[in-house]
C-alpha positions as CSV (number, residue, x, y, z in Angstrom):
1,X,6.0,-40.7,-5.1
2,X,4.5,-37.2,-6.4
3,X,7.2,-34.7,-5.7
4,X,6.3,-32.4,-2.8
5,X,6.3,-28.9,-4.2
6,X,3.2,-26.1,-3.6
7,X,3.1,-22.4,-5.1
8,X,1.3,-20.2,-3.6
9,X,0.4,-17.3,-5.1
10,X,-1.0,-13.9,-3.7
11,X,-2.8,-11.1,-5.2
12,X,-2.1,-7.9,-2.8
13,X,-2.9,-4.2,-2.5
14,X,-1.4,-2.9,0.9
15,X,0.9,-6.0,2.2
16,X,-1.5,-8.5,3.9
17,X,-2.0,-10.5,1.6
18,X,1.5,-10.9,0.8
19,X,2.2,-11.3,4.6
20,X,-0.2,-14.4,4.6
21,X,0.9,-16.0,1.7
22,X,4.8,-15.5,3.1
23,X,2.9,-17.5,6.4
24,X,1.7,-20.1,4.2
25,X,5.3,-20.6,2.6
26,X,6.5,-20.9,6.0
27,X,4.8,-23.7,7.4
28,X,5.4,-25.8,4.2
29,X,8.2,-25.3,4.5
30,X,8.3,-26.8,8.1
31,X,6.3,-29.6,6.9
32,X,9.5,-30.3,4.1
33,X,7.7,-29.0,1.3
34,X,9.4,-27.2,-1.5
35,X,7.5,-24.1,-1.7
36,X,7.6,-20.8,-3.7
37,X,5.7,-17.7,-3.0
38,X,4.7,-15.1,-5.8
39,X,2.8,-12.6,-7.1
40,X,0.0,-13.9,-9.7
41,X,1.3,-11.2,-12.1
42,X,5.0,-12.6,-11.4
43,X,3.9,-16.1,-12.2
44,X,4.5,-17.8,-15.8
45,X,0.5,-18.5,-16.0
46,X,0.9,-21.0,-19.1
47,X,3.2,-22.8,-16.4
48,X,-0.3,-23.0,-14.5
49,X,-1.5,-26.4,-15.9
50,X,1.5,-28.3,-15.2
51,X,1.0,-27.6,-11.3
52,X,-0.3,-30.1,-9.2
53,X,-1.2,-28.3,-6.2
54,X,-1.2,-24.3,-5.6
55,X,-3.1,-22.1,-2.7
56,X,-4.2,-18.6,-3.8
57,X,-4.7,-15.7,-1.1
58,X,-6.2,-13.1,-2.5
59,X,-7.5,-9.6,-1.3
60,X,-10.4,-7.4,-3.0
61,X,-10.0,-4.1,-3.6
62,X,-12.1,-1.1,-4.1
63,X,-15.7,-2.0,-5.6
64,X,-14.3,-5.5,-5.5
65,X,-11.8,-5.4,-8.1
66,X,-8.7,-7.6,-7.9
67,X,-5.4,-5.9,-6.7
68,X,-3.0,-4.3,-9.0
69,X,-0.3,-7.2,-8.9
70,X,-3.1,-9.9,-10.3
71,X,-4.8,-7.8,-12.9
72,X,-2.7,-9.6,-16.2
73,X,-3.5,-13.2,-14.5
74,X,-7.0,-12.3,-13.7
75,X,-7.6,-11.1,-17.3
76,X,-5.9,-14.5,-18.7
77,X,-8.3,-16.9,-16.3
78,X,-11.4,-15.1,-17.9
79,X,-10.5,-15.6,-21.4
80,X,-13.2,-17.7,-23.4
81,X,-11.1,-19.7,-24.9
82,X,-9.4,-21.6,-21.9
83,X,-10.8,-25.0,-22.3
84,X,-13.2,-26.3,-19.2
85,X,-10.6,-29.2,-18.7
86,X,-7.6,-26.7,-18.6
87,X,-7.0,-27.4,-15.2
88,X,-7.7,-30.4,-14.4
89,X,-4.3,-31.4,-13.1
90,X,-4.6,-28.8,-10.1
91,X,-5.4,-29.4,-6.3
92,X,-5.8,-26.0,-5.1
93,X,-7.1,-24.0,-2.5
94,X,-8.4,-20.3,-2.4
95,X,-7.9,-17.9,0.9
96,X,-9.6,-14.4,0.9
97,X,-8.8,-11.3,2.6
98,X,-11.4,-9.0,2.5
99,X,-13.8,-6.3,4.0
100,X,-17.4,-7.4,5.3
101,X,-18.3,-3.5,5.6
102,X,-18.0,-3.4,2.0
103,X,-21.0,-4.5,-0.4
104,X,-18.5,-6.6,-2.5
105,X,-16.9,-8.8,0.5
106,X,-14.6,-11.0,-1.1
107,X,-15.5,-10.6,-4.5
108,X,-12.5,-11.6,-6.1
109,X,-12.1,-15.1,-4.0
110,X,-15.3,-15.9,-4.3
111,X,-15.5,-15.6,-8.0
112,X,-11.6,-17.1,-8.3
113,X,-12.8,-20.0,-6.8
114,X,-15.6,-20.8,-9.0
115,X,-13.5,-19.8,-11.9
116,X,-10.9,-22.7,-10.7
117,X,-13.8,-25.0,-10.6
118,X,-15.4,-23.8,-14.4
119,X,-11.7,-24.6,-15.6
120,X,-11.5,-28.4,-14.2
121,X,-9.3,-27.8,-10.9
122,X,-9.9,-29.5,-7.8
123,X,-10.6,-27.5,-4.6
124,X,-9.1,-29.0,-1.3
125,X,-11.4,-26.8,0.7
126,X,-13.8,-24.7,0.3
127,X,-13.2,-20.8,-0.6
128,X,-12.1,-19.0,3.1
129,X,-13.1,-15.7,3.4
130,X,-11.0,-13.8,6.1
131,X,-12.6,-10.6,7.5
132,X,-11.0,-7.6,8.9
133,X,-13.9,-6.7,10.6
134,X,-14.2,-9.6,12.9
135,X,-12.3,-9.1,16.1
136,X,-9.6,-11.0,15.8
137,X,-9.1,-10.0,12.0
138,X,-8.7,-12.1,9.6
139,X,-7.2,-14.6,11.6
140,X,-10.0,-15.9,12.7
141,X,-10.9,-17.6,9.5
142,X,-7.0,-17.9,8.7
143,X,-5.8,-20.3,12.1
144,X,-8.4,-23.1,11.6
145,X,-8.5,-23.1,7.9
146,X,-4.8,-23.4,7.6
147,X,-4.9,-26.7,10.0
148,X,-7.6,-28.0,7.8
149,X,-5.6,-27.4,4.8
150,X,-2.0,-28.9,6.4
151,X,-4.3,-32.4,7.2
152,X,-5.5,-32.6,3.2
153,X,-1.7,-31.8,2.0
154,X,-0.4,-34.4,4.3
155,X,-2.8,-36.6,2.8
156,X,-1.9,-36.0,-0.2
157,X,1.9,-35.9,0.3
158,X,3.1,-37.2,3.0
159,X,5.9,-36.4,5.6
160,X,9.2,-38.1,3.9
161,X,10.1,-41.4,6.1
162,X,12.4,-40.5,8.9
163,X,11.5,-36.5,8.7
164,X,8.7,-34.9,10.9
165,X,7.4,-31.0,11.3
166,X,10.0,-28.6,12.1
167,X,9.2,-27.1,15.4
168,X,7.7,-23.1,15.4
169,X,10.5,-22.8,18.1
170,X,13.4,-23.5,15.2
171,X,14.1,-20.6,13.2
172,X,14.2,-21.2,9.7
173,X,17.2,-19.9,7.5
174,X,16.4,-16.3,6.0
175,X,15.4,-15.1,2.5
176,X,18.9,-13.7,1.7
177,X,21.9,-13.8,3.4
178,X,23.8,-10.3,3.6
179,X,27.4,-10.1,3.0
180,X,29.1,-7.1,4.6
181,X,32.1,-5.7,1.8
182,X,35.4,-4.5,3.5
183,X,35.1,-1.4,5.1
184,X,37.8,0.3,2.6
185,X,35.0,0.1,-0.1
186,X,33.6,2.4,1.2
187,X,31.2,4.7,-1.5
188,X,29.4,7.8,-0.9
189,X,25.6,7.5,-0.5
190,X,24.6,9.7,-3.7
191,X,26.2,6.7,-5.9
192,X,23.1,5.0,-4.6
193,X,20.1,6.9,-5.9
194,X,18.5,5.2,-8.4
195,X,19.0,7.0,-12.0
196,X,16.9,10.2,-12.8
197,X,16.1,9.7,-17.0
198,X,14.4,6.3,-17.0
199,X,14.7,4.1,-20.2
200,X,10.9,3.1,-20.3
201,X,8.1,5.0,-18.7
202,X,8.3,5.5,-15.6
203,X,6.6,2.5,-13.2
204,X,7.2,1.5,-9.7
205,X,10.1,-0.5,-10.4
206,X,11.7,2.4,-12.6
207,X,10.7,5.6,-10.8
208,X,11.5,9.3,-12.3
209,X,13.2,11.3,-9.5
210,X,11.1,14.2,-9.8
211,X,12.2,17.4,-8.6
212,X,10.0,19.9,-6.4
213,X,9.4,22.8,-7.7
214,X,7.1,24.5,-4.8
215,X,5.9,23.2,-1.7
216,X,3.2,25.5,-0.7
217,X,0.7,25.5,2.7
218,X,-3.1,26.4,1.9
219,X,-4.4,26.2,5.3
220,X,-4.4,29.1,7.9
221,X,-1.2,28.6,10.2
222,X,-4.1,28.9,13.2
223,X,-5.8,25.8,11.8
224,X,-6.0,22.4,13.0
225,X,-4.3,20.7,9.7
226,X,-1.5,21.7,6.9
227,X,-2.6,20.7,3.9
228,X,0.1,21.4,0.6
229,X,0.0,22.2,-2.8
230,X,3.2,20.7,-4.0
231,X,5.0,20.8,-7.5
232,X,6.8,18.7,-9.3
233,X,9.3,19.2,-12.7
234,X,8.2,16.0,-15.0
235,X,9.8,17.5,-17.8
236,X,12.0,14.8,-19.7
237,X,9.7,11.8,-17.8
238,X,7.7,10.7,-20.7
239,X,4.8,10.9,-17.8
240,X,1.4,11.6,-19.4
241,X,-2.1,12.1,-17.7
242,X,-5.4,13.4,-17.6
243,X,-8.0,14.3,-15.4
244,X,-8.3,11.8,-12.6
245,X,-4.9,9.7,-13.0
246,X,-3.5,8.8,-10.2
247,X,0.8,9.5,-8.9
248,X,2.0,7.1,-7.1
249,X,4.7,8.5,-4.6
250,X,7.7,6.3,-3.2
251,X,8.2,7.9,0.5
252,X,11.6,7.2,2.9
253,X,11.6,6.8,6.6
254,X,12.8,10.5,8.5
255,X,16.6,10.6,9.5
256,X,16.3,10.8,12.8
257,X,14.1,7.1,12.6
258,X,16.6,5.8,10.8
259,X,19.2,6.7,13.1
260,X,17.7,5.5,16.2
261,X,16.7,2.1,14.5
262,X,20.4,1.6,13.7
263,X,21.2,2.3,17.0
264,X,19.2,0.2,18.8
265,X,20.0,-2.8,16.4
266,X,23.9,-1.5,16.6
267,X,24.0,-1.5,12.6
268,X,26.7,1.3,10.9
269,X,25.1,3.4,8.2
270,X,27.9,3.8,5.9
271,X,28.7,-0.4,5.9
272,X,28.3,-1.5,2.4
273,X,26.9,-5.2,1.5
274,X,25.6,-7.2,-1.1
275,X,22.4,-10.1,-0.8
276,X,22.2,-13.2,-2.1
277,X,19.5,-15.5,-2.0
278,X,19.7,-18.5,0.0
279,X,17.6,-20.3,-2.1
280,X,18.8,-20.3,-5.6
281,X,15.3,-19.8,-7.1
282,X,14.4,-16.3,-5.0
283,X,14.9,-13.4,-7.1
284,X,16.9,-10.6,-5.4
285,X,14.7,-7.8,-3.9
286,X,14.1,-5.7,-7.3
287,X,14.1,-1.6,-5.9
288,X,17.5,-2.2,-3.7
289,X,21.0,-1.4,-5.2
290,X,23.9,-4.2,-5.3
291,X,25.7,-3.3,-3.7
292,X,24.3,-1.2,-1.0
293,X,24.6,0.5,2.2
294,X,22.7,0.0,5.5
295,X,21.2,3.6,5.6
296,X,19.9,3.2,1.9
297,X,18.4,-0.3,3.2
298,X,16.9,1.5,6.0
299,X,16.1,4.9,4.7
300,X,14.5,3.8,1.5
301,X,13.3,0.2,1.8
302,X,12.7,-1.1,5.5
303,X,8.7,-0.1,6.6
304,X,10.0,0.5,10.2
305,X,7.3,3.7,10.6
306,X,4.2,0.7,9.9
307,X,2.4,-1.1,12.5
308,X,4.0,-4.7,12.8
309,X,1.8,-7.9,11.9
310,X,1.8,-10.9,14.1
311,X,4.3,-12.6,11.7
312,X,7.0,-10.0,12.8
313,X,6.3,-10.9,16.3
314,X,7.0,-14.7,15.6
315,X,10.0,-14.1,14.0
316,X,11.9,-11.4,16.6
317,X,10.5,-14.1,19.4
318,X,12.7,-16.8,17.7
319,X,15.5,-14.3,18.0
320,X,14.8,-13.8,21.3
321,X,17.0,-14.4,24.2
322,X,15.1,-12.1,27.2
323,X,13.0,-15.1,28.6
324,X,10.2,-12.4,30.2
325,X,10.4,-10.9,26.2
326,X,10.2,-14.1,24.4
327,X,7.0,-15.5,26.7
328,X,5.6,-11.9,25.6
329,X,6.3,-12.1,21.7
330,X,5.5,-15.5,21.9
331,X,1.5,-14.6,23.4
332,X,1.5,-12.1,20.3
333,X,1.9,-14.3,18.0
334,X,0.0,-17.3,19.4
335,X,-3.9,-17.2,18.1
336,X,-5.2,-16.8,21.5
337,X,-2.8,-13.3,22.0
338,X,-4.7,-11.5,19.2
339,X,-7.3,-9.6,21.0
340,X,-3.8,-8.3,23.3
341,X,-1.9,-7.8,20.5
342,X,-4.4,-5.4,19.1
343,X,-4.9,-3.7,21.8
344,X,-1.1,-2.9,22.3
345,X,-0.2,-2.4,18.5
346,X,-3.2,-2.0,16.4
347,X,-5.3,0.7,18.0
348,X,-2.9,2.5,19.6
349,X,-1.1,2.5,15.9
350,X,2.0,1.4,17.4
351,X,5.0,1.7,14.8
352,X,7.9,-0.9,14.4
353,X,10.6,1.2,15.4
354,X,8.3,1.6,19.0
355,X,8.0,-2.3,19.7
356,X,11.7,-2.4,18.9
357,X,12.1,0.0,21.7
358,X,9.9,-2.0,23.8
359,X,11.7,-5.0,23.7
360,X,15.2,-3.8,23.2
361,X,17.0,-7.2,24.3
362,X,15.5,-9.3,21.5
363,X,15.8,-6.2,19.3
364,X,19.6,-6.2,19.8
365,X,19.8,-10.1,18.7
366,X,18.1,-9.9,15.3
367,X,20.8,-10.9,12.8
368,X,21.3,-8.4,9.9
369,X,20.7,-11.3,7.4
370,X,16.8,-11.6,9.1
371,X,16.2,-7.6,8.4
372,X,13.9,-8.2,4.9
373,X,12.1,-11.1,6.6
374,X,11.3,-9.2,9.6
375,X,10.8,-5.8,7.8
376,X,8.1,-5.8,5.2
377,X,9.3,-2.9,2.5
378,X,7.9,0.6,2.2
379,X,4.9,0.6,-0.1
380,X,4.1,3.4,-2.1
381,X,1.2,5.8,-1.6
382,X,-1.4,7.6,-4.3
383,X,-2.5,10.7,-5.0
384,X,-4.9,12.3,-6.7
385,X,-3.2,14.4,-9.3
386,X,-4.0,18.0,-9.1
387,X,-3.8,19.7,-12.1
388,X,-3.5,19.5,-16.2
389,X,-0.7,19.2,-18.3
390,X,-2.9,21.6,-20.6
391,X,-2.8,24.3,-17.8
392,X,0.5,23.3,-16.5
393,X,2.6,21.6,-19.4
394,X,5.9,19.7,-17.6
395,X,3.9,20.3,-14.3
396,X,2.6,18.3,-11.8
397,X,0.3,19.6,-8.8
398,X,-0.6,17.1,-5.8
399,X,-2.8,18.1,-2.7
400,X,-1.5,16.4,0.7
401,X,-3.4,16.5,3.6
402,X,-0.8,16.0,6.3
403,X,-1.5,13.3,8.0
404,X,-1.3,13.6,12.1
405,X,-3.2,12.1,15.0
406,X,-3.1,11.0,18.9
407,X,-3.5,7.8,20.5
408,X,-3.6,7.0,24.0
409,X,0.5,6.9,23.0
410,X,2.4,10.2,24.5
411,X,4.0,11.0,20.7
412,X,1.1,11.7,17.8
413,X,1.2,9.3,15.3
414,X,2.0,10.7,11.7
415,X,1.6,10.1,8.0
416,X,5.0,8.6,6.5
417,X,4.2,9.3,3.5
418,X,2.5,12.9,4.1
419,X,5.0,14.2,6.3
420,X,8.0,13.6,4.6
421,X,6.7,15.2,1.7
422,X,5.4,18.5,3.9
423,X,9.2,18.5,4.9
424,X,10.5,19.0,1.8
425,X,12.3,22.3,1.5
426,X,13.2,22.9,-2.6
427,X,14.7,26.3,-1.4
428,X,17.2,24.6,-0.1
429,X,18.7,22.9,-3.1
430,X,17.9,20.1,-5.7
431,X,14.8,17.9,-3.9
432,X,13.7,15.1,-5.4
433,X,10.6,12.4,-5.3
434,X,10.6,9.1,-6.9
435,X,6.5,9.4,-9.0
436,X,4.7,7.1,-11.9
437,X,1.7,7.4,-12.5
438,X,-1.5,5.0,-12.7
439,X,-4.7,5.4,-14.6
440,X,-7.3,6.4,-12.4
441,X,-11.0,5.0,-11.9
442,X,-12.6,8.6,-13.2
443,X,-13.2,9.1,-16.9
444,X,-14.6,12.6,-17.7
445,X,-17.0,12.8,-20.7
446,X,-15.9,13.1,-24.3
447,X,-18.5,15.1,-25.7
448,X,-18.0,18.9,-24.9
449,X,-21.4,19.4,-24.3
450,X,-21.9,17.2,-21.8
451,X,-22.3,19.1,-18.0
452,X,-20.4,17.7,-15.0
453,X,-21.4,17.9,-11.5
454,X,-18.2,17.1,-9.3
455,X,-18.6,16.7,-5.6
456,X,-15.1,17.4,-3.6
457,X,-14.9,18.4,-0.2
458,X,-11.6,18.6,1.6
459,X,-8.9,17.4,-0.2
460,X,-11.4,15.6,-2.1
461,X,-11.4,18.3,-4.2
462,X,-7.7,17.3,-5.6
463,X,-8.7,15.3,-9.1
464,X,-11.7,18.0,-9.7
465,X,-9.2,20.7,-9.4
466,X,-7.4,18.7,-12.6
467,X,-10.5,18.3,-14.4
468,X,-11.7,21.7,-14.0
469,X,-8.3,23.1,-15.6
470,X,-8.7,20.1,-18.3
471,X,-12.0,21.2,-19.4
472,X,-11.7,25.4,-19.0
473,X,-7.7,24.9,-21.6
474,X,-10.9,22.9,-24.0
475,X,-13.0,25.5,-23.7
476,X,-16.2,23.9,-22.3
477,X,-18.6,25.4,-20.0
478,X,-20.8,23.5,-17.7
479,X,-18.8,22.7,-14.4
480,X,-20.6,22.8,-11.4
481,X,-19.0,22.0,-8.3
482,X,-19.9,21.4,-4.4
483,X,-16.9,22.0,-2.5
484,X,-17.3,21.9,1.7
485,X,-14.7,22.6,4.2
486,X,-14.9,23.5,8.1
487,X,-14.1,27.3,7.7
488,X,-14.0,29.9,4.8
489,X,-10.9,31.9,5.9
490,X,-8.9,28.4,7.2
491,X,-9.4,25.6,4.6
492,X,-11.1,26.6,1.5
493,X,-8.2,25.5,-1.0
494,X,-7.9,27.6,-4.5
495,X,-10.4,30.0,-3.6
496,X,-8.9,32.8,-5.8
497,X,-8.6,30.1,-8.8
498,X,-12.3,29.0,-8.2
499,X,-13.2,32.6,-7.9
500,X,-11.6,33.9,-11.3
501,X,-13.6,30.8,-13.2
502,X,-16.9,31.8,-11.9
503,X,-15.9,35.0,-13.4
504,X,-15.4,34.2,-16.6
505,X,-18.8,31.7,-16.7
506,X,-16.4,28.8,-16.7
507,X,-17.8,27.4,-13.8
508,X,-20.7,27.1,-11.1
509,X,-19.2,26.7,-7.6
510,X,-21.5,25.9,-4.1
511,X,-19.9,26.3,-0.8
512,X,-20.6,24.7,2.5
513,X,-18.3,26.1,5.7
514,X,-19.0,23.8,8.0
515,X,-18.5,25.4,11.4
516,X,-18.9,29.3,10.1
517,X,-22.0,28.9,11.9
518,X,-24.3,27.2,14.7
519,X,-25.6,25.2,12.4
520,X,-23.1,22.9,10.8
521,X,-23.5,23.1,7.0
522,X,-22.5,20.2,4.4
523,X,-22.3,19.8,0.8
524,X,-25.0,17.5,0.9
525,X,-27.1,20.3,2.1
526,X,-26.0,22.3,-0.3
527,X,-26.8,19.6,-3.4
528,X,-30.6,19.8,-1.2
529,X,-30.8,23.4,-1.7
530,X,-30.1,23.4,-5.3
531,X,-31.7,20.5,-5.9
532,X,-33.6,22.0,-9.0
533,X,-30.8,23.4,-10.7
534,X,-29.3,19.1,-10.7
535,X,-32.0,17.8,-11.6
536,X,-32.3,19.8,-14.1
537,X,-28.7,19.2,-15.1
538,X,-29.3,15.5,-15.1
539,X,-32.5,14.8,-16.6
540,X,-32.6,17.7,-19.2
541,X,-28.6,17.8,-20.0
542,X,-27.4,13.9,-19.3
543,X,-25.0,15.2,-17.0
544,X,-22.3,13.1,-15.1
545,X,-22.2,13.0,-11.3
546,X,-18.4,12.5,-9.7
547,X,-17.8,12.2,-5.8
548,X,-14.6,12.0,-4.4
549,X,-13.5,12.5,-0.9
């Protein structure tokens, strides 16, 4: 008989797609499959034709373009000169996650699909296309398709004599197993941080610890939002950029999180371990020392500031031991709980670390060996870089919006990202912030004569900010920007900078102040008003148009 094997392979920008493929691992594995889960850029793709079955879950991002951890496979599948029979060995299925608000709903699943079938591979099912706007999520599409596909793979290969579907009620054993060291090897935490002068450029799995220079407020103390022009030391990173690049920012969880989730799980800090996988195959987790201690692993790597998927809740119920707590994590993570589930985590933006709190006897009986199965990691965030090296050489400028809301939850919910780096004090001593950087989707033009018209409100303003310096240190003329904010005293970031290029006729700037008066005023009505002088710009001087915000 065929052996019983599947990959599944995942393509994911923000963790949900990852999260479903880890699901789909999960019940093969409960139906005795062997199964690995990975990345489609972590894949050998010329291994690709000797596999006889594989399920791809794949999200879309932006104007649907496939996430960053696909991009090398999704460039090799388009090649010309893959023969049509390339694939004609492969059973394979194809789950999206995507958007229906967007114009490009599942762009990259759809066409994945029918790139599969161009190259000779044979679909099980047809293409499912999940939707975040549907009530129930994506697991509306996910729940049924998944049966549908369990019934063709059993078909396919069957259940082994004598063997038969491990219950959902059994646990099953954990990624890696963690093995405490003796407590007399015991290291201080600063051995831990991951080296400052990288080898290669910099890239998420080698960050440059950069260090903050300034960490400045532009917004009025009396207004509703901090927003911060930070600097950052590159010098020594081999980081180059231009006008709109993107940094990409690894953030930690706050101290006093950290401490309270150690607490309630009754973990010590300073206790030292090493992982190791428990299946021989599974690589180790690539941005965690070996060895390492338990406030690195929670401080740095453990998401416990996100809101928890259902996947988290049918793993802490199997851990369970509250009967009233399990019934309760168990309705969570049933299909029929989901409309329950998002009303108590979802729109209330419940974090982790809260539903921990929530149900602290199951909370007390998760075994340290479950903690990167339960946990997804911390992803990093992106900004807009906000400056140029030609204006600031061994410089980086970012503009953070800090981010800060309510709920109907008592405690106002907060950026993880944002406001650990608005806490960031250089005064007091040698602060640093793990950065790479990613090209960006703006390309400003070549020719010097060629106008722009950049439209940046709020923070928006951030990667026009970078071009602006970029073009001014070249010398050229014709930047015209539309900046809006609420108020002209409170929020109007760079004003003096914006102010002294007018000045000196390197640039044409239009304000809206939103609530400086009755009428509330936008940059759009602003664009109206001067809808002459753009046109003009456009048809008579081919000028680009650039909108961020």
């Amino acid at each position: 008989m065929a052996e019983r094997g599947l990959l599944v392979l995942f393509g994911s920008q923000t963790g949900t797609a990852q999260d479903t493929a880890e699901r789909v691992g999960r019940e093969a594995q409960r139906r005795h499959l062997r199964c690995r889960v990975e990345a489609l850029d972590s894949c050998d793709l010329a291994n690709l034709i000797h596999e006889p079955l594989v399920v791809f879950v794949c999200a879309t991002t932006g104007q649907g373009d496939p996430p960053d951890n696909m991009k090398m496979f999704w460039r090799f599948l388009f090649r010309k000169s893959l023969p049509a029979s390339s694939l004609c060995q492969l059973d394979y299925a194809v789950l999206g996650l995507g958007d229906s608000s967007y114009p490009k709903f599942n762009f990259i699943a759809k066409k994945l699909h029918k790139r599969l079938l161009q190259l000779g591979a044979n679909p099980l099912l047809p293409v499912a296309l999940g939707d975040d706007q549907h009530d129930l999520g994506p697991d509306a599409v996910v729940d049924p398709w998944l049966v549908a596909l369990w019934d063709k793979i059993l078909a396919l290969y069957p259940l082994p004599p004598g063997l038969e579907i491990i219950s959902p009620d059994v646990c099953l054993p954990p990624k890696y197993t963690l093995h405490y060291l003796p407590e007399d090897s015991l290291r201080p935490e600063s051995d831990l941080l991951p080296p400052t002068a990288p080898r290669a450029a910099p890239c998420e799995l080698q960050p440059f610890a950069a260090r903050v220079v300034s960490n400045q407020r532009l917004t009025a103390q009396s207004h509703f939002q901090d927003v911060r022009l930070i600097e950052f030391d590159i010098a020594g990173s081999g980081i180059t950029f231009s006008a709109g690049d993107v940094v990409m920012i690894q953030p930690q969880n706050c101290p006093e999180d950290v401490q309270q989730f150690c607490q309630l799980l009754r973990l010590e800090p300073h206790r030292r371990f090493v992982l190791e996988p428990t299946d021989p195959g599974t690589s180790l987790p690539p941005l965690l020392p070996q060895p390492c201690t338990i406030q690195y692993l929670v401080t740095h790597y453990l998401d416990i500031s996100c809101v928890p998927r259902r996947s988290f809740f049918e793993l802490l119920a199997c851990f369970s031991t509250n009967e009233l707590e399990r019934e309760k994590l168990q309705e969570f993570s049933s299909a029929q709980g989901q409309e329950e589930l998002y009303s108590y985590c979802n729109r209330p933006r419940r974090t982790t670390l809260e539903v921990l709190w929530d149900f602290p006897h199951s909370t007390c009986a998760i075994p340290a060996d479950y903690l990167l199965d339960l946990i997804p990691r911390i992803r990093p965030r992106a900004f807009s870089i906000a400056s140029s090296l030609l204006a600031h050489p061994e410089r980086m400028q970012i503009l953070v919006a800090v981010v800060r809301y309510k709920t109907r939850l008592s405690k106002p919910r907060r950026g993880l990202c944002s406001t650990w780096l608005a806490s960031l004090n250089p005064e007091q001593g040698d602060v640093r912030v793990p950065l790479w950087v990613k090209k960006g989707g703006m390309k400003f033009p070549a020719d010097p004569a060629t106008p722009v018209i950049m439209i940046g409100p709020g923070t928006g303003v951030a990667p026009f900010r970078a071009a602006i310096q970029e073009r001014v240190a070249l010398g050229r003329r014709g930047n015209c920007l539309f900046f809006g904010c609420r108020h002209q005293s409170k929020d109007f970031y760079c004003q003096t900078e914006w102010e002294e290029l007018v000045t000196k006729g390197f640039l044409t700037v239009f304000t809206a102040f939103s609530r400086d008066q009755e009428e509330k005023v936008y940059v759009q009505h602003r664009i109206r008003e001067n809808g002459k002088l753009v046109w003009e710009l456009l048809n008579s001087e081919n000028a680009h148009v650039y909108l961020a915000g």
